[in-house]
Short mmCIF file of N, CA and C in Angstrom, two decimals:
data_model
loop_
_atom_site.label_atom_id
_atom_site.label_comp_id
_atom_site.label_asym_id
_atom_site.label_seq_id
_atom_site.Cartn_x
_atom_site.Cartn_y
_atom_site.Cartn_z
N MET H 1 -19.41 33.66 116.79
CA MET H 1 -18.63 33.40 116.21
C MET H 1 -18.51 34.16 114.40
N THR H 2 -18.33 34.67 114.69
CA THR H 2 -18.92 35.20 112.87
C THR H 2 -17.45 34.81 111.97
N ARG H 3 -16.94 33.68 111.34
CA ARG H 3 -16.09 33.05 110.56
C ARG H 3 -15.75 33.38 108.77
N ASN H 4 -15.40 33.87 108.76
CA ASN H 4 -14.32 33.69 106.85
C ASN H 4 -13.23 33.20 106.60
N GLU H 5 -13.46 33.03 105.23
CA GLU H 5 -12.28 32.01 104.70
C GLU H 5 -11.51 31.94 104.93
N ALA H 6 -10.31 31.64 105.74
CA ALA H 6 -8.55 31.95 105.75
C ALA H 6 -7.76 31.32 104.88
N THR H 7 -7.32 32.31 103.78
CA THR H 7 -6.17 32.96 103.29
C THR H 7 -4.33 32.49 103.11
N SER H 8 -4.33 32.44 104.52
CA SER H 8 -3.21 31.58 105.92
C SER H 8 -3.17 30.63 105.79
N SER H 9 -2.45 29.42 106.09
CA SER H 9 -1.98 28.61 107.26
C SER H 9 -1.50 29.47 108.71
N GLU H 10 -1.18 29.80 108.73
CA GLU H 10 -1.00 30.64 110.27
C GLU H 10 -1.68 31.76 110.66
N HIS H 11 -1.09 31.50 111.52
CA HIS H 11 -2.95 32.23 112.45
C HIS H 11 -2.78 33.40 113.42
N ALA H 12 -2.68 34.16 114.72
CA ALA H 12 -2.40 34.27 115.31
C ALA H 12 -3.99 35.43 116.08
N GLN H 13 -3.69 35.22 117.41
CA GLN H 13 -5.24 35.81 118.25
C GLN H 13 -5.26 36.87 119.17
N VAL H 14 -5.76 37.61 119.17
CA VAL H 14 -5.74 38.97 119.55
C VAL H 14 -7.38 39.65 120.15
N GLU H 15 -6.74 40.11 121.10
CA GLU H 15 -8.28 40.93 122.16
C GLU H 15 -8.10 41.77 122.17
N LEU H 16 -8.74 42.80 122.31
CA LEU H 16 -9.09 44.29 122.12
C LEU H 16 -10.00 44.70 123.07
N GLY H 17 -10.06 46.08 123.24
CA GLY H 17 -11.23 46.08 124.19
C GLY H 17 -11.71 47.08 123.37
N VAL H 18 -13.48 46.40 123.25
CA VAL H 18 -14.48 47.38 122.40
C VAL H 18 -15.06 48.75 123.54
N GLN H 19 -15.05 49.43 123.11
CA GLN H 19 -15.83 50.44 124.21
C GLN H 19 -17.09 51.44 123.07
N GLY H 20 -17.79 51.75 124.17
CA GLY H 20 -19.17 52.13 123.48
C GLY H 20 -20.16 51.45 123.13
N MET H 21 -20.22 49.72 123.49
CA MET H 21 -20.72 49.16 123.01
C MET H 21 -22.27 49.10 123.53
N THR H 22 -23.10 49.19 123.52
CA THR H 22 -24.76 49.22 124.07
C THR H 22 -25.94 48.18 124.51
N CYS H 23 -25.74 47.54 122.89
CA CYS H 23 -26.75 46.45 122.01
C CYS H 23 -25.88 45.16 121.41
N ALA H 24 -26.49 43.98 121.37
CA ALA H 24 -26.71 43.15 120.50
C ALA H 24 -26.30 43.62 119.34
N SER H 25 -27.13 44.57 118.43
CA SER H 25 -26.49 45.22 116.87
C SER H 25 -24.74 45.67 117.18
N CYS H 26 -24.06 46.35 119.08
CA CYS H 26 -23.17 46.53 118.82
C CYS H 26 -22.40 45.64 118.35
N VAL H 27 -22.33 45.27 119.04
CA VAL H 27 -22.12 43.52 118.21
C VAL H 27 -22.22 43.18 116.97
N ALA H 28 -22.61 42.90 116.26
CA ALA H 28 -22.91 42.35 114.98
C ALA H 28 -22.26 42.80 114.53
N ARG H 29 -22.30 44.75 114.84
CA ARG H 29 -21.94 45.89 113.36
C ARG H 29 -20.68 45.17 114.32
N VAL H 30 -19.97 45.51 114.84
CA VAL H 30 -17.98 45.04 115.59
C VAL H 30 -17.88 43.15 114.95
N GLU H 31 -18.36 42.79 115.05
CA GLU H 31 -18.53 41.09 114.14
C GLU H 31 -18.09 41.44 112.61
N ARG H 32 -19.76 41.71 112.17
CA ARG H 32 -19.66 41.23 110.57
C ARG H 32 -18.14 42.75 109.81
N ALA H 33 -18.11 44.17 110.88
CA ALA H 33 -17.07 45.48 110.27
C ALA H 33 -15.76 44.35 110.17
N LEU H 34 -15.55 43.21 111.40
CA LEU H 34 -14.12 43.09 111.67
C LEU H 34 -13.82 42.14 110.25
N VAL H 35 -14.72 41.41 110.30
CA VAL H 35 -14.58 39.81 108.93
C VAL H 35 -14.49 40.34 107.38
N LYS H 36 -15.11 41.14 107.54
CA LYS H 36 -15.03 42.03 106.52
C LYS H 36 -13.55 42.11 105.53
N GLN H 37 -12.49 42.47 106.85
CA GLN H 37 -11.23 42.71 106.26
C GLN H 37 -10.42 41.48 106.26
N PRO H 38 -9.97 41.75 104.53
CA PRO H 38 -9.29 40.71 104.14
C PRO H 38 -8.42 40.29 105.00
N GLY H 39 -7.81 39.02 105.66
CA GLY H 39 -6.86 38.53 105.96
C GLY H 39 -7.91 38.38 108.08
N VAL H 40 -9.11 38.01 108.08
CA VAL H 40 -9.48 38.47 109.11
C VAL H 40 -10.31 36.76 109.30
N VAL H 41 -10.16 35.59 110.21
CA VAL H 41 -10.48 34.66 110.12
C VAL H 41 -12.23 34.67 110.48
N ALA H 42 -11.65 35.06 112.00
CA ALA H 42 -12.97 34.79 113.16
C ALA H 42 -12.72 35.79 114.09
N ALA H 43 -14.09 36.79 114.19
CA ALA H 43 -14.29 37.21 115.05
C ALA H 43 -15.29 37.09 116.48
N SER H 44 -15.19 37.01 117.49
CA SER H 44 -16.12 37.22 118.34
C SER H 44 -16.08 38.39 119.42
N VAL H 45 -16.72 38.93 119.53
CA VAL H 45 -17.34 40.13 119.88
C VAL H 45 -18.54 39.42 121.65
N ASN H 46 -17.94 40.20 122.76
CA ASN H 46 -18.52 40.09 123.73
C ASN H 46 -18.86 41.28 124.52
N LEU H 47 -20.03 41.25 124.40
CA LEU H 47 -20.82 42.94 124.76
C LEU H 47 -20.53 43.18 126.94
N ALA H 48 -20.64 42.20 126.98
CA ALA H 48 -20.68 42.23 129.45
C ALA H 48 -18.91 42.54 129.24
N THR H 49 -18.17 42.20 128.33
CA THR H 49 -17.33 42.45 128.94
C THR H 49 -16.10 43.05 128.33
N GLU H 50 -16.79 43.58 126.55
CA GLU H 50 -17.16 45.14 125.88
C GLU H 50 -15.07 44.20 124.68
N ARG H 51 -15.73 42.79 124.88
CA ARG H 51 -13.95 42.53 124.41
C ARG H 51 -14.44 42.05 123.00
N ALA H 52 -13.47 41.98 122.28
CA ALA H 52 -12.94 41.65 120.77
C ALA H 52 -12.41 40.41 120.84
N SER H 53 -12.88 39.14 120.44
CA SER H 53 -11.40 37.95 120.01
C SER H 53 -11.17 37.63 118.89
N ILE H 54 -10.01 37.95 118.33
CA ILE H 54 -9.76 38.41 116.76
C ILE H 54 -9.06 37.14 116.47
N GLU H 55 -9.36 35.82 115.04
CA GLU H 55 -8.26 35.59 114.41
C GLU H 55 -7.35 35.46 113.01
N PHE H 56 -6.85 36.21 112.73
CA PHE H 56 -6.40 37.17 112.05
C PHE H 56 -5.01 36.66 111.19
N SER H 57 -4.98 36.79 110.05
CA SER H 57 -3.45 36.83 109.21
C SER H 57 -2.48 37.97 109.14
N PRO H 58 -1.54 37.74 110.16
CA PRO H 58 -0.19 39.11 110.57
C PRO H 58 0.13 39.33 109.18
N ALA H 59 0.39 38.11 108.10
CA ALA H 59 0.98 38.76 107.05
C ALA H 59 -0.48 39.27 106.07
N LEU H 60 -1.84 39.56 106.00
CA LEU H 60 -2.78 39.87 105.56
C LEU H 60 -3.30 41.42 106.18
N ILE H 61 -3.32 41.45 107.63
CA ILE H 61 -4.10 42.71 108.15
C ILE H 61 -2.60 42.83 109.60
N SER H 62 -3.07 44.33 110.06
CA SER H 62 -2.37 44.45 110.80
C SER H 62 -3.15 44.30 111.93
N ARG H 63 -1.83 44.73 114.07
CA ARG H 63 -3.07 44.62 114.32
C ARG H 63 -3.55 46.71 114.90
N GLU H 64 -3.02 46.87 113.80
CA GLU H 64 -3.79 48.65 113.68
C GLU H 64 -5.10 48.71 113.40
N ARG H 65 -4.64 47.79 112.25
CA ARG H 65 -5.88 48.58 110.73
C ARG H 65 -6.95 47.90 111.39
N LEU H 66 -6.95 46.66 113.02
CA LEU H 66 -7.68 45.55 113.37
C LEU H 66 -9.05 46.95 114.80
N ALA H 67 -7.58 47.37 114.48
CA ALA H 67 -7.91 49.04 115.26
C ALA H 67 -9.12 50.31 114.90
N GLU H 68 -8.30 49.95 114.45
CA GLU H 68 -9.10 51.13 112.63
C GLU H 68 -10.55 50.77 112.04
N THR H 69 -10.56 49.72 111.76
CA THR H 69 -11.81 48.36 112.10
C THR H 69 -12.82 49.28 113.04
N ILE H 70 -12.49 49.07 114.29
CA ILE H 70 -13.00 48.70 114.46
C ILE H 70 -14.14 50.44 115.86
N ARG H 71 -13.18 51.38 115.64
CA ARG H 71 -13.13 53.01 115.51
C ARG H 71 -14.53 53.08 114.47
N ALA H 72 -13.62 52.63 113.09
CA ALA H 72 -15.04 52.87 112.07
C ALA H 72 -16.32 52.45 111.93
N ALA H 73 -16.09 51.63 112.07
CA ALA H 73 -17.59 50.17 112.71
C ALA H 73 -18.47 52.36 113.99
N GLY H 74 -17.81 52.54 114.28
CA GLY H 74 -18.20 53.88 115.50
C GLY H 74 -18.26 53.43 116.77
N TYR H 75 -16.65 52.79 116.97
CA TYR H 75 -16.44 52.11 118.39
C TYR H 75 -15.42 52.34 118.80
N GLU H 76 -15.11 52.19 120.07
CA GLU H 76 -13.46 53.00 120.19
C GLU H 76 -12.45 51.90 121.14
N PRO H 77 -11.86 50.82 120.16
CA PRO H 77 -10.99 49.96 120.55
C PRO H 77 -10.24 50.52 121.10
N VAL H 78 -9.43 49.88 122.82
CA VAL H 78 -8.33 49.60 123.50
C VAL H 78 -7.19 48.20 123.46
N VAL H 79 -6.45 48.91 123.74
CA VAL H 79 -5.31 47.57 123.73
C VAL H 79 -5.86 47.35 125.87
N LEU H 80 -5.71 46.12 124.87
CA LEU H 80 -5.23 45.01 126.97
C LEU H 80 -4.76 44.46 127.54
N THR H 81 -4.06 44.12 128.84
CA THR H 81 -2.81 44.32 129.20
C THR H 81 -2.09 43.04 129.26
N ALA H 82 -1.94 42.54 129.17
CA ALA H 82 -1.84 40.85 129.22
C ALA H 82 -2.44 39.93 130.42
N ALA H 83 -2.34 40.77 131.26
CA ALA H 83 -2.64 40.60 132.38
C ALA H 83 -4.17 40.98 132.72
N ALA H 84 -4.85 41.19 131.99
CA ALA H 84 -6.06 41.63 132.09
C ALA H 84 -6.91 39.76 132.23
N SER H 85 -7.93 40.34 132.34
CA SER H 85 -8.95 39.30 133.09
C SER H 85 -10.22 39.65 132.88
N GLU H 86 -11.62 38.44 132.90
CA GLU H 86 -12.86 38.71 132.54
C GLU H 86 -12.67 39.95 133.92
N THR H 87 -12.75 39.57 134.75
CA THR H 87 -12.92 40.93 136.11
C THR H 87 -12.30 41.78 136.72
N GLU H 88 -11.31 42.40 136.06
CA GLU H 88 -10.30 43.47 136.42
C GLU H 88 -9.47 43.30 135.15
N LEU H 89 -10.11 44.04 134.68
CA LEU H 89 -9.38 45.27 133.12
C LEU H 89 -8.67 45.93 133.31
N HIS H 90 -6.91 46.48 132.63
CA HIS H 90 -6.36 46.94 132.53
C HIS H 90 -6.50 47.35 131.00
N PHE H 91 -6.62 48.81 130.88
CA PHE H 91 -6.82 49.55 129.21
C PHE H 91 -4.28 50.54 130.17
N ILE H 92 -3.77 50.11 128.67
CA ILE H 92 -2.16 51.13 128.79
C ILE H 92 -2.59 52.09 128.33
N GLU H 93 -3.52 51.16 126.99
CA GLU H 93 -3.57 52.72 125.89
C GLU H 93 -4.70 52.57 125.22
N GLN H 94 -5.00 53.68 125.21
CA GLN H 94 -5.66 53.54 123.26
C GLN H 94 -5.47 53.60 121.99
N VAL H 95 -5.98 52.44 121.24
CA VAL H 95 -5.55 51.77 120.37
C VAL H 95 -5.77 53.98 119.15
#
């Protein structure tokens, strides 16, 4: 997990799918891109599940901007349903 300095006491957590990663370097690239964004407190990306878990301040950055950051890093962000599990992913829409 990569952490950044918190600038707000209220944080939210979101999980986004990340398609197109093939190795640990891809994971590191997505994590670095996310934590560079103002308002992102922490980011953890899992290659096997193709997920990014992001702690952020909604007052400073939107979920849409998080998805744009993943896309700008060269990967495809995917919004996951609340029912998605580690073994069964249900994609409701691509961001």
